[in-house]
Coordinates of C-alpha atoms in Angstrom, one line a residue:
M10 CA 33.3 35.7 -43.2
T11 CA 31.1 38.6 -44.2
D12 CA 28.9 40.5 -41.8
E13 CA 25.9 39.3 -43.8
R14 CA 27.0 35.6 -43.4
K15 CA 27.5 36.1 -39.6
E16 CA 24.0 37.6 -39.3
F17 CA 22.6 34.6 -41.2
L18 CA 24.3 32.2 -38.8
K19 CA 23.0 34.0 -35.8
Q20 CA 19.5 34.0 -37.1
H21 CA 19.4 30.5 -38.4
Y22 CA 21.3 28.5 -35.7
L23 CA 19.9 27.8 -32.3
D24 CA 21.0 29.6 -29.2
G25 CA 24.3 28.5 -27.5
G26 CA 26.4 29.5 -30.5
F27 CA 28.7 32.5 -30.8
F28 CA 31.2 34.0 -33.3
N29 CA 34.8 33.7 -32.2
K30 CA 36.5 36.8 -33.4
K31 CA 40.0 35.6 -32.6
L32 CA 39.6 32.4 -34.6
G33 CA 37.3 34.0 -37.2
R34 CA 34.6 31.2 -37.0
F35 CA 31.2 30.4 -35.5
E36 CA 31.4 28.2 -32.4
Y37 CA 29.2 26.6 -29.9
D38 CA 29.1 26.4 -26.1
P39 CA 30.5 23.0 -25.1
K40 CA 28.1 22.8 -22.2
F41 CA 25.3 22.3 -24.7
F42 CA 27.0 21.1 -27.9
S43 CA 29.6 18.7 -29.0
F44 CA 30.6 17.5 -32.5
D45 CA 32.0 14.3 -34.1
K46 CA 35.0 14.3 -36.5
Y47 CA 32.7 14.6 -39.5
E48 CA 30.9 17.7 -38.2
L49 CA 34.2 19.4 -37.5
E50 CA 34.8 19.5 -41.2
I51 CA 31.6 21.5 -41.9
D52 CA 32.2 24.8 -43.6
F53 CA 29.9 27.4 -42.1
E54 CA 30.4 29.8 -44.9
E55 CA 29.2 27.4 -47.5
S56 CA 25.7 28.1 -48.9
M57 CA 23.1 25.5 -50.0
E58 CA 23.5 26.8 -53.6
Q59 CA 27.1 25.7 -53.4
V60 CA 26.2 22.4 -51.9
E61 CA 23.8 21.7 -54.7
L62 CA 26.6 22.1 -57.3
Y63 CA 29.0 19.5 -55.7
S64 CA 30.8 17.4 -58.3
P65 CA 29.7 13.7 -58.6
N66 CA 32.8 12.6 -56.6
R67 CA 32.1 15.1 -53.8
Q68 CA 28.5 14.0 -53.7
R69 CA 29.5 10.4 -53.3
A70 CA 31.9 11.4 -50.5
E71 CA 29.2 13.3 -48.7
I72 CA 26.8 10.4 -49.0
V73 CA 29.4 8.2 -47.3
K74 CA 29.8 10.7 -44.5
C75 CA 26.1 11.0 -44.0
A76 CA 25.7 7.2 -43.9
N77 CA 28.5 7.0 -41.3
S78 CA 27.3 9.9 -39.1
F79 CA 23.7 10.7 -38.2
F80 CA 24.9 13.8 -36.5
Y81 CA 26.7 15.0 -39.6
F82 CA 23.7 14.3 -41.7
C83 CA 21.5 16.5 -39.4
H84 CA 24.0 19.2 -38.8
K85 CA 24.8 19.9 -42.5
Y86 CA 21.7 18.9 -44.4
V87 CA 18.6 18.6 -42.3
K88 CA 16.3 21.7 -41.7
I89 CA 13.7 21.9 -39.0
L90 CA 11.0 24.6 -38.5
H91 CA 11.7 26.8 -35.5
P92 CA 8.7 28.8 -34.2
M93 CA 10.8 32.1 -34.0
R94 CA 13.6 31.6 -36.5
G95 CA 11.9 29.7 -39.4
L96 CA 13.9 27.0 -41.1
I97 CA 17.2 26.3 -39.3
P98 CA 19.9 23.6 -39.5
F99 CA 19.2 20.8 -37.0
V100 CA 22.2 21.0 -34.8
L101 CA 21.7 18.5 -31.9
F102 CA 22.0 19.5 -28.3
N103 CA 24.1 17.2 -26.1
Y104 CA 21.1 15.7 -24.4
Q105 CA 19.6 14.8 -27.8
R106 CA 22.9 13.1 -28.8
T107 CA 22.7 11.2 -25.5
V108 CA 19.3 9.9 -26.6
I109 CA 20.6 8.7 -30.0
K110 CA 23.6 7.0 -28.4
N111 CA 21.2 5.2 -26.0
Y112 CA 19.1 4.1 -29.0
E113 CA 22.3 2.6 -30.5
K114 CA 23.2 0.7 -27.4
N115 CA 19.8 -0.4 -26.0
R116 CA 16.9 -2.0 -27.8
F117 CA 14.3 -0.7 -25.4
N118 CA 14.4 2.9 -24.1
I119 CA 11.9 4.8 -22.0
I120 CA 12.3 8.6 -21.8
S121 CA 11.0 11.0 -19.2
K122 CA 11.3 14.5 -20.7
F123 CA 10.5 18.1 -20.2
R124 CA 8.0 19.7 -22.6
Q125 CA 9.2 21.0 -26.0
G126 CA 12.5 19.2 -25.8
G127 CA 12.6 18.1 -29.4
I128 CA 12.9 14.4 -28.5
T129 CA 10.2 13.2 -30.9
T130 CA 11.8 15.2 -33.6
V131 CA 15.3 13.8 -33.1
S132 CA 13.9 10.3 -32.8
L133 CA 11.9 10.6 -36.0
L134 CA 14.9 12.0 -37.9
W135 CA 17.0 9.1 -36.7
G136 CA 14.3 6.9 -38.2
L137 CA 14.5 8.9 -41.5
W138 CA 18.3 8.5 -41.5
K139 CA 18.0 4.7 -41.1
C140 CA 15.5 4.5 -43.9
M141 CA 17.7 6.5 -46.2
F142 CA 21.0 4.7 -45.5
Q143 CA 20.0 1.2 -44.3
N144 CA 18.0 -1.5 -46.1
D145 CA 14.6 -2.9 -45.1
Q146 CA 14.0 -0.7 -42.1
Q147 CA 10.3 -0.4 -40.9
I148 CA 10.1 2.6 -38.7
M149 CA 6.7 3.3 -37.1
L150 CA 5.6 6.3 -35.0
L151 CA 2.4 6.0 -32.9
S152 CA 0.7 8.9 -31.3
K153 CA -2.5 9.5 -29.4
T154 CA -4.6 10.1 -32.5
D155 CA -4.3 9.5 -36.2
R156 CA -4.2 13.3 -36.9
E157 CA -1.4 13.9 -34.4
A158 CA 0.6 11.0 -35.9
T159 CA 0.4 12.4 -39.5
D160 CA 1.1 15.9 -38.3
I161 CA 4.4 14.7 -36.9
G162 CA 5.1 13.1 -40.2
L163 CA 5.4 16.6 -41.7
I164 CA 8.8 16.8 -40.1
V165 CA 10.0 14.1 -42.5
D166 CA 8.4 15.8 -45.5
R167 CA 10.0 19.1 -44.6
A168 CA 13.4 17.5 -44.0
C169 CA 13.4 15.7 -47.4
E170 CA 12.2 18.7 -49.3
N171 CA 15.2 20.8 -48.1
L172 CA 17.9 18.2 -48.8
P173 CA 20.0 18.8 -51.9
S174 CA 18.6 17.1 -55.0
W175 CA 21.4 14.5 -55.2
L176 CA 20.8 13.5 -51.5
R177 CA 17.0 13.5 -51.6
P178 CA 15.5 10.0 -51.2
I179 CA 13.6 8.4 -54.1
K180 CA 10.0 8.4 -53.1
D181 CA 7.8 5.4 -53.8
A182 CA 4.4 6.1 -55.4
K183 CA 2.8 5.1 -52.1
W184 CA 4.4 8.1 -50.3
N185 CA 1.5 9.7 -48.3
D186 CA 0.6 11.0 -44.9
H187 CA 0.6 7.5 -43.3
L188 CA 3.3 5.7 -45.3
K189 CA 6.5 7.0 -46.7
M190 CA 8.3 4.4 -48.8
F191 CA 11.9 4.6 -49.9
T192 CA 12.4 2.9 -53.2
D193 CA 16.2 2.6 -53.1
T194 CA 16.5 0.9 -49.7
G195 CA 13.1 -0.8 -49.4
S196 CA 12.6 0.9 -46.1
A197 CA 9.4 2.7 -44.8
L198 CA 8.3 5.3 -42.3
K199 CA 4.7 4.7 -40.9
F200 CA 2.5 7.1 -38.9
Y201 CA -0.6 5.7 -37.1
S202 CA -2.7 5.7 -34.0
P203 CA -2.3 2.5 -31.9
E204 CA -5.6 1.1 -33.1
A205 CA -4.6 1.5 -36.8
A206 CA -1.1 0.0 -36.3
R207 CA -2.2 -3.5 -35.4
G208 CA -0.7 -6.2 -37.6
K209 CA 1.9 -4.0 -39.3
S210 CA 5.6 -5.0 -39.3
V211 CA 8.1 -2.8 -37.5
T212 CA 11.8 -2.8 -36.7
F213 CA 11.9 0.4 -34.7
L214 CA 8.8 1.7 -32.8
I215 CA 8.4 5.2 -31.5
L216 CA 5.6 5.7 -28.9
D217 CA 5.0 9.4 -28.8
E218 CA 3.4 10.8 -25.6
A219 CA 2.8 7.3 -24.3
A220 CA 1.4 8.5 -21.0
F221 CA -1.5 10.0 -22.8
I222 CA -2.5 7.0 -25.0
V223 CA -5.7 5.4 -23.7
D224 CA -5.5 1.6 -23.1
M225 CA -1.7 1.7 -23.7
D226 CA -1.3 -1.5 -21.7
K227 CA -3.6 -3.3 -24.1
H228 CA -1.9 -1.9 -27.2
W229 CA 1.5 -2.9 -25.8
K230 CA 0.5 -6.5 -25.5
A231 CA -0.6 -6.5 -29.1
M232 CA 2.7 -5.0 -30.3
W233 CA 5.0 -7.1 -28.2
P234 CA 5.0 -10.3 -30.4
I235 CA 6.2 -8.2 -33.4
L236 CA 9.0 -6.4 -31.4
S237 CA 10.1 -9.6 -29.6
T238 CA 11.6 -11.0 -32.8
G239 CA 14.3 -8.4 -32.9
G240 CA 12.7 -5.0 -33.1
S241 CA 13.5 -2.0 -30.8
C242 CA 11.3 0.6 -29.2
A243 CA 11.6 4.2 -27.9
V244 CA 8.8 5.3 -25.4
I245 CA 8.7 9.1 -25.3
S246 CA 6.5 11.1 -23.0
T247 CA 6.0 13.9 -20.6
V248 CA 4.6 12.8 -17.3
N249 CA 0.8 12.4 -16.9
G250 CA 0.1 11.4 -13.4
T251 CA 0.2 7.9 -12.0
G252 CA -1.6 4.6 -12.6
N253 CA -1.0 4.5 -16.4
W254 CA 1.1 2.1 -18.5
Y255 CA 3.9 4.7 -19.0
E256 CA 4.3 5.5 -15.3
E257 CA 4.3 1.8 -14.3
T258 CA 6.7 0.8 -17.0
Y259 CA 9.0 3.7 -16.2
H260 CA 9.2 3.0 -12.5
K261 CA 9.6 -0.8 -13.2
A262 CA 12.6 0.1 -15.4
Q263 CA 14.1 2.2 -12.6
E264 CA 14.1 -1.0 -10.5
K265 CA 15.6 -3.0 -13.4
G266 CA 12.4 -4.9 -13.5
N267 CA 12.0 -5.0 -17.3
R268 CA 14.2 -4.5 -20.4
F269 CA 13.7 -0.8 -20.7
N270 CA 16.7 1.6 -20.3
V271 CA 15.7 4.8 -18.5
I272 CA 16.7 8.2 -20.0
D273 CA 15.9 11.2 -17.8
L274 CA 16.1 14.6 -19.4
D275 CA 15.9 17.9 -17.5
Y276 CA 15.0 21.4 -18.9
W277 CA 18.3 23.0 -17.9
E278 CA 20.1 20.9 -20.5
H279 CA 18.5 23.1 -23.1
P280 CA 20.4 26.5 -23.6
D281 CA 17.1 28.4 -24.2
Y282 CA 15.5 27.2 -21.0
T283 CA 16.9 29.4 -18.3
E284 CA 15.5 30.1 -14.8
E285 CA 13.6 33.0 -16.3
W286 CA 12.0 30.6 -18.8
A287 CA 11.1 28.2 -15.9
E288 CA 9.4 31.0 -13.9
E289 CA 7.4 32.0 -17.0
Q290 CA 6.4 28.3 -17.5
K291 CA 5.4 28.1 -13.8
S292 CA 3.1 31.1 -14.1
Q293 CA 1.5 29.7 -17.2
L294 CA 1.1 26.1 -16.1
G295 CA 0.6 26.6 -12.4
E296 CA 2.5 24.7 -9.7
R297 CA 1.1 21.3 -10.4
G298 CA 1.4 21.6 -14.2
F299 CA 4.9 22.9 -13.9
A300 CA 5.8 20.0 -11.6
Q301 CA 4.5 17.4 -14.1
E302 CA 5.4 18.9 -17.5
V303 CA 8.7 20.6 -16.7
L304 CA 10.1 18.9 -13.5
R305 CA 8.8 15.5 -14.6
E306 CA 7.1 14.7 -11.3
F307 CA 4.6 11.8 -11.2
L308 CA 1.6 13.4 -9.4
G309 CA -1.5 11.4 -8.4
S310 CA -5.0 12.7 -8.7
G311 CA -4.9 14.2 -5.2
E312 CA -2.3 15.8 -3.0
T313 CA 0.3 13.5 -1.6
Y314 CA 0.3 12.9 2.2
F315 CA 4.1 13.4 2.4
S316 CA 5.7 16.7 1.1
R317 CA 6.6 16.8 -2.6
N318 CA 10.1 18.1 -1.6
I319 CA 10.7 15.0 0.6
I320 CA 9.6 12.6 -2.2
V321 CA 11.7 14.4 -4.9
N322 CA 14.8 14.4 -2.7
L323 CA 14.3 10.7 -1.7
S324 CA 13.7 9.7 -5.3
E325 CA 17.0 11.4 -6.3
E326 CA 18.9 9.8 -3.4
T327 CA 17.6 6.2 -4.0
K328 CA 17.2 5.8 -7.8
H329 CA 20.8 4.6 -8.2
N330 CA 21.0 3.0 -4.7
I331 CA 21.4 -0.7 -5.7
P332 CA 21.2 -3.2 -2.9
S333 CA 24.4 -5.2 -2.1
R334 CA 22.3 -8.4 -2.3
K335 CA 18.9 -9.4 -3.7
L336 CA 17.6 -12.7 -2.4
F337 CA 14.6 -15.0 -2.8
P338 CA 13.7 -14.6 -6.5
K339 CA 11.0 -17.3 -6.1
W340 CA 8.9 -14.7 -4.3
A341 CA 9.7 -11.8 -6.6
N342 CA 6.5 -9.9 -7.5
T343 CA 4.3 -10.7 -10.4
I344 CA 3.4 -7.5 -12.0
G345 CA 0.0 -5.8 -12.6
R346 CA -0.8 -5.3 -16.2
V347 CA 1.5 -8.2 -17.1
S348 CA 3.2 -8.2 -20.4
Q349 CA 5.7 -10.6 -21.8
I350 CA 8.5 -8.2 -21.6
E351 CA 8.0 -7.7 -17.9
S352 CA 7.4 -11.4 -17.1
E353 CA 10.7 -12.3 -18.7
H354 CA 12.6 -9.8 -16.7
S355 CA 11.2 -9.7 -13.2
E356 CA 13.0 -8.5 -10.1
K357 CA 16.0 -10.5 -9.0
G358 CA 14.8 -10.9 -5.5
A359 CA 12.1 -10.1 -2.9
L360 CA 14.6 -9.4 -0.2
W361 CA 16.9 -6.4 -0.7
I362 CA 19.9 -6.0 1.6
W363 CA 21.9 -2.8 1.8
K364 CA 23.9 -3.5 5.0
E365 CA 24.7 -6.7 6.6
P366 CA 24.2 -7.1 10.4
R367 CA 26.9 -5.9 12.8
E368 CA 27.8 -7.7 16.0
G369 CA 26.5 -5.9 19.0
R370 CA 24.0 -3.8 17.1
E371 CA 20.3 -3.9 17.7
Y372 CA 17.7 -4.2 14.9
I373 CA 13.9 -3.9 14.7
I374 CA 11.8 -5.5 11.9
G375 CA 8.4 -4.0 11.2
A376 CA 6.2 -6.4 9.2
D377 CA 2.8 -6.1 7.3
A378 CA 1.5 -9.4 6.0
A379 CA -0.8 -10.2 3.0
E380 CA -2.4 -13.3 1.6
G381 CA 0.1 -13.8 -1.2
Q382 CA -2.3 -13.8 -4.1
G383 CA 0.0 -12.1 -6.7
E384 CA -0.9 -9.7 -9.5
N385 CA -2.2 -6.4 -8.2
N386 CA -2.9 -7.6 -4.6
D387 CA -1.2 -6.4 -1.5
N388 CA 2.4 -7.2 -0.6
S389 CA 3.8 -9.0 2.4
C390 CA 6.5 -6.5 3.4
F391 CA 9.0 -6.1 6.2
Q392 CA 11.5 -3.3 6.9
V393 CA 14.7 -3.9 8.9
I394 CA 16.1 -0.8 10.7
D395 CA 19.2 -0.2 12.8
V396 CA 18.0 1.0 16.2
N397 CA 21.0 3.3 16.6
S398 CA 21.6 4.8 13.2
L399 CA 17.9 4.6 12.1
E400 CA 19.0 3.4 8.7
Q401 CA 16.8 1.1 6.6
V402 CA 19.2 -1.9 6.1
A403 CA 17.0 -4.4 4.4
E404 CA 13.5 -4.8 2.9
F405 CA 11.3 -7.7 1.9
Y406 CA 8.5 -7.0 -0.6
S407 CA 6.4 -9.7 -2.2
N408 CA 2.8 -10.3 -3.3
T409 CA 3.3 -14.0 -3.9
I410 CA 4.5 -15.3 -0.6
V411 CA 1.9 -17.0 1.6
P412 CA 1.7 -16.3 5.4
H413 CA 3.3 -19.5 6.7
E414 CA 6.3 -18.9 4.3
F415 CA 6.5 -15.2 5.2
A416 CA 6.8 -16.3 8.9
Q417 CA 9.7 -18.6 8.0
V418 CA 11.5 -15.7 6.2
L419 CA 10.8 -13.4 9.1
N420 CA 12.2 -16.0 11.5
Q421 CA 15.4 -16.5 9.5
V422 CA 16.0 -12.8 8.8
G423 CA 15.3 -12.0 12.4
V424 CA 17.9 -14.4 13.7
F425 CA 20.3 -13.2 11.0
Y426 CA 19.9 -9.6 12.3
N427 CA 21.0 -10.4 15.8
N428 CA 17.7 -11.8 17.0
A429 CA 15.9 -8.6 15.9
L430 CA 12.7 -7.5 17.6
L431 CA 9.9 -8.6 15.3
V432 CA 6.9 -6.2 15.2
V433 CA 4.1 -7.8 13.2
E434 CA 0.8 -6.2 12.5
N435 CA -1.7 -8.7 14.0
M436 CA -4.8 -8.2 11.9
G437 CA -5.9 -10.7 9.2
P438 CA -2.9 -12.6 7.6
G439 CA -0.7 -11.1 10.3
G440 CA -2.4 -13.2 12.9
A441 CA -1.4 -16.4 11.1
V442 CA 2.2 -15.1 10.7
I443 CA 2.4 -14.4 14.5
S444 CA 1.0 -17.8 15.3
N445 CA 3.6 -19.6 13.2
L446 CA 6.4 -17.4 14.8
Q447 CA 5.2 -18.0 18.3
H448 CA 4.0 -21.7 18.4
T449 CA 5.9 -23.4 15.5
L450 CA 9.1 -21.5 15.0
F451 CA 9.4 -20.3 18.7
Y452 CA 11.0 -17.0 17.8
E453 CA 12.3 -15.5 20.9
N454 CA 12.0 -11.8 20.3
L455 CA 8.4 -11.0 19.3
Y456 CA 6.9 -7.6 20.1
Y457 CA 4.0 -7.8 22.5
D458 CA 1.3 -5.0 22.6
S459 CA -0.2 -4.6 26.0
T460 CA -2.9 -2.1 24.7
G461 CA -3.0 -0.6 28.1
K462 CA -3.2 -4.0 29.9
A463 CA 0.0 -5.0 31.7
I464 CA -1.4 -8.4 32.3
N465 CA -1.6 -10.9 29.5
P466 CA -0.3 -8.8 26.6
K467 CA -0.8 -10.0 23.0
P468 CA 1.9 -10.7 20.5
G469 CA 2.1 -8.3 17.5
I470 CA 0.8 -4.7 17.1
K471 CA -2.7 -3.5 16.2
M472 CA -3.2 -1.0 13.4
G473 CA -6.6 0.6 13.5
M474 CA -8.3 4.0 12.9
T475 CA -7.0 5.4 16.2
N476 CA -3.4 4.4 16.1
R477 CA -2.7 4.4 12.4
P478 CA -2.3 8.2 12.3
L479 CA 0.2 7.9 15.2
Y480 CA 2.3 5.5 13.2
L481 CA 2.2 7.7 10.1
E482 CA 3.1 10.8 12.1
T483 CA 6.2 9.0 13.4
L484 CA 7.4 8.4 9.9
Q485 CA 6.4 11.8 8.7
N486 CA 8.4 13.6 11.5
R487 CA 11.4 11.5 10.8
L488 CA 11.3 12.2 7.1
I489 CA 10.8 15.9 7.7
N490 CA 13.7 16.1 10.1
K491 CA 15.9 13.8 8.0
T492 CA 16.5 11.5 11.0
V493 CA 15.8 8.2 9.1
R494 CA 17.9 7.0 6.2
I495 CA 15.9 5.5 3.3
N496 CA 17.6 3.2 0.8
S497 CA 14.7 1.6 -1.0
L498 CA 13.3 3.0 -4.3
R499 CA 10.3 0.6 -3.8
F500 CA 9.4 2.5 -0.6
V501 CA 9.8 5.9 -2.4
L502 CA 7.5 4.8 -5.2
E503 CA 4.8 4.1 -2.6
L504 CA 5.2 7.6 -1.1
E505 CA 4.4 9.1 -4.5
T506 CA 0.9 7.6 -4.6
F507 CA 0.1 7.8 -0.8
Q508 CA -2.6 10.4 -0.4
Y509 CA -5.2 11.7 2.1
N510 CA -8.6 10.3 1.1
K511 CA -11.1 13.0 2.1
V512 CA -14.1 10.6 1.8
R513 CA -12.6 7.9 4.0
K514 CA -10.9 10.6 6.1
R515 CA -7.6 8.7 6.2
A516 CA -4.2 8.6 4.5
E517 CA -3.9 5.6 2.2
A518 CA -2.5 4.5 -1.2
Q519 CA -4.2 5.8 -4.3
K520 CA -6.6 3.3 -5.9
G521 CA -4.6 0.5 -7.5
K522 CA -1.4 1.3 -5.6
H523 CA 0.1 0.0 -2.4
D524 CA 1.3 1.3 1.0
D525 CA 2.7 -2.0 2.5
A526 CA 6.3 -0.7 2.6
I527 CA 5.2 2.5 4.2
L528 CA 3.2 0.8 6.9
A529 CA 5.9 -1.7 7.7
L530 CA 8.5 1.1 8.2
C531 CA 5.9 3.0 10.4
L532 CA 5.7 0.0 12.7
A533 CA 9.4 -0.4 13.0
L534 CA 10.0 3.4 13.7
Y535 CA 7.0 3.7 16.1
T536 CA 8.1 0.7 18.1
R537 CA 11.7 2.0 18.2
D538 CA 10.5 5.4 19.6
T539 CA 8.0 4.1 22.1
L540 CA 9.6 0.8 23.1
N541 CA 8.9 -0.8 26.5
R542 CA 12.0 -2.8 27.2
D543 CA 10.2 -5.3 29.5
I544 CA 8.9 -7.4 26.6
P545 CA 8.0 -11.0 27.5
L546 CA 9.9 -13.6 25.4
G547 CA 8.2 -16.3 23.5
S548 CA 8.2 -19.7 25.0
D549 CA 11.1 -22.1 24.3
G550 CA 10.2 -25.1 22.2
P551 CA 12.0 -28.2 21.1
K552 CA 13.7 -28.3 17.7
E553 CA 11.8 -31.4 16.8
N554 CA 8.7 -29.2 16.3
L555 CA 10.4 -27.7 13.2
T556 CA 9.4 -30.9 11.4
M557 CA 5.9 -29.3 11.3
L558 CA 7.2 -26.9 8.7
N559 CA 8.0 -27.5 5.1
A560 CA 11.6 -28.5 5.7
Q561 CA 12.6 -27.8 2.1
V562 CA 11.3 -24.2 2.2
Y563 CA 12.9 -23.6 5.6
E564 CA 16.3 -24.8 4.4
E565 CA 16.1 -22.9 1.2
I566 CA 15.5 -19.7 3.1
K567 CA 18.5 -20.3 5.4
R568 CA 20.8 -21.4 2.6
E569 CA 20.1 -18.4 0.4
L570 CA 20.4 -15.9 3.2
L571 CA 23.9 -17.1 4.0
E572 CA 25.1 -18.0 0.5
G573 CA 28.1 -16.2 -0.9
K574 CA 28.8 -14.0 2.1
E575 CA 32.6 -13.8 1.7
D576 CA 32.2 -13.0 -2.0
D577 CA 29.8 -10.1 -1.1
L578 CA 32.2 -8.8 1.5
L579 CA 35.0 -8.8 -1.1
A580 CA 32.8 -6.9 -3.5
H581 CA 32.1 -4.3 -0.9
A582 CA 35.8 -4.0 -0.1
N583 CA 36.5 -3.2 -3.7
S584 CA 33.9 -0.5 -3.9
I585 CA 35.3 3.0 -3.1
D586 CA 31.8 4.5 -3.0
Y587 CA 30.5 1.9 -0.5
L588 CA 33.5 2.3 1.8
A589 CA 33.3 6.0 1.7
K590 CA 29.8 6.0 3.0
D591 CA 30.7 4.4 6.4
D592 CA 34.4 3.6 6.9
E593 CA 34.0 2.8 10.5
Y594 CA 31.2 0.3 9.9
N595 CA 33.1 -1.5 7.1
N596 CA 36.4 -1.7 8.9
E597 CA 34.7 -3.3 11.9
F598 CA 32.5 -5.6 9.9
L599 CA 35.0 -6.8 7.3
S600 CA 37.1 -8.2 10.2
K601 CA 34.3 -10.2 11.7
Y602 CA 32.5 -12.8 9.6
R603 CA 29.0 -13.5 10.6
K604 CA 29.4 -17.3 10.1
K605 CA 31.5 -17.2 13.4
D606 CA 28.7 -15.5 15.3
K607 CA 27.8 -17.4 18.4
L608 CA 24.1 -16.9 18.0
L609 CA 24.1 -18.4 14.5
R610 CA 26.1 -21.4 15.6
E611 CA 23.5 -22.1 18.3
F612 CA 20.9 -22.3 15.5
G613 CA 23.0 -24.7 13.5
W614 CA 24.2 -22.2 10.9

């Protein structure tokens, strides 16, 4: 290889490449690059003039390779415009390859990316490749405005212009800024704003910077009927705060609450983006801008009540922390900004269990009740914590369950967790829940709040302006000192939008968001730390009074809670990761089945 050719490669290929003197060839750092079998055949010394003069047989062979490998097509033939180096071959980074492989495996993908990661480019070029080598493809890219959409379309024009003449697609007479028709395959690339795209057919939809598109929830509802018949979609965006369609869809996808596959991309996966680059970005964007556009953090309009470091760490710890069991799908949440894709794929259960009860252990359940009106209304939530380990072992979260049914679930779960102490907020719907627990279900271990009066204490706990800060302080201290173990992603998502409201002078959920999981855990932790052990028990009542309940609902709760216990235990026993977390706990628990527990037998279980 001549020195002139080496210099050309250094100037025209992206960073991460180097010339191997021993082997006499240009190579790439495997940390950032990898190649398929077709790419390994590429001759770096070959010029585009030589490629243009391929024989007809060689041309046919190259077309077959391109049709078989998108990566080969890009690596050898596609040119993109680099701001510093001009036109360069498009050699994909490993993270860009990961995106394409996810597109091939999943119909719906949602991407959280760092700025200037080239994801829109690689997605669009994948669309170009499909239009060139597959029949009847209708690829559409939507951006915030019509101008931005057509500007992105220039990537396709540039790529086609720099292909060898024998590979260049045959353009239809309709080829323009908005529509690029491919005569030989009958495929098309379309570039529009969301408003202009209505009614147009599509097989693959690219939503560019979806977090910044106004009324995206409305546009998505209009697009869904077209996609539902077999189309696919890639939602691409940098983060833009909370409360928008992109943020809600992304977080729902993390919970497996819709069809979208989540793809997270971090800046250090790009060879050019070093720590020095990050520091420069931070100085240009500021702390908040850097957190959103580079670190991909969802920030609300104000400062979060809990430290950003705490939230980021908990988010990382819980995002793959799938419960061992999910129960009660009948009370799984309906979703604000409902779309067909979400309603078809709701959560599997309102109750998430990470650890089953252990004999001899003590548990506390903090509960915050709501009316059960669905949609964007408050949730009835309870948190189950282990008094000794301070681990969150179960969580119930539903905006559809009504108070008398919530009381029945609390009763059954309380008994299940060794007759756990129930701490129920006694304002509003909580009063009805407590009344059911006390007078109909005769739950034996209700928390009583004396509020300074040793005589005639009241069941439940009050949450007002004076004691609410105390409850929150308990949780905050535990999170700062890492003395409570959080397992729930639902809980972490509430932390992200929990802020101090300067007008109301209190910490609360951002408008349109919720804090039910936070407050329920606050009640459990506060009670655990300040507990007066001389708590009066609820009065005993005859079992005949249970006929006052809806017997069918009551039996459904009991049956689902206990169903499939042995199977779940076997599943845990086969999980190396699960056993590694707490060998002592599992060895003890696996030898003792809860169905033999004396307390449960007394309740007829």
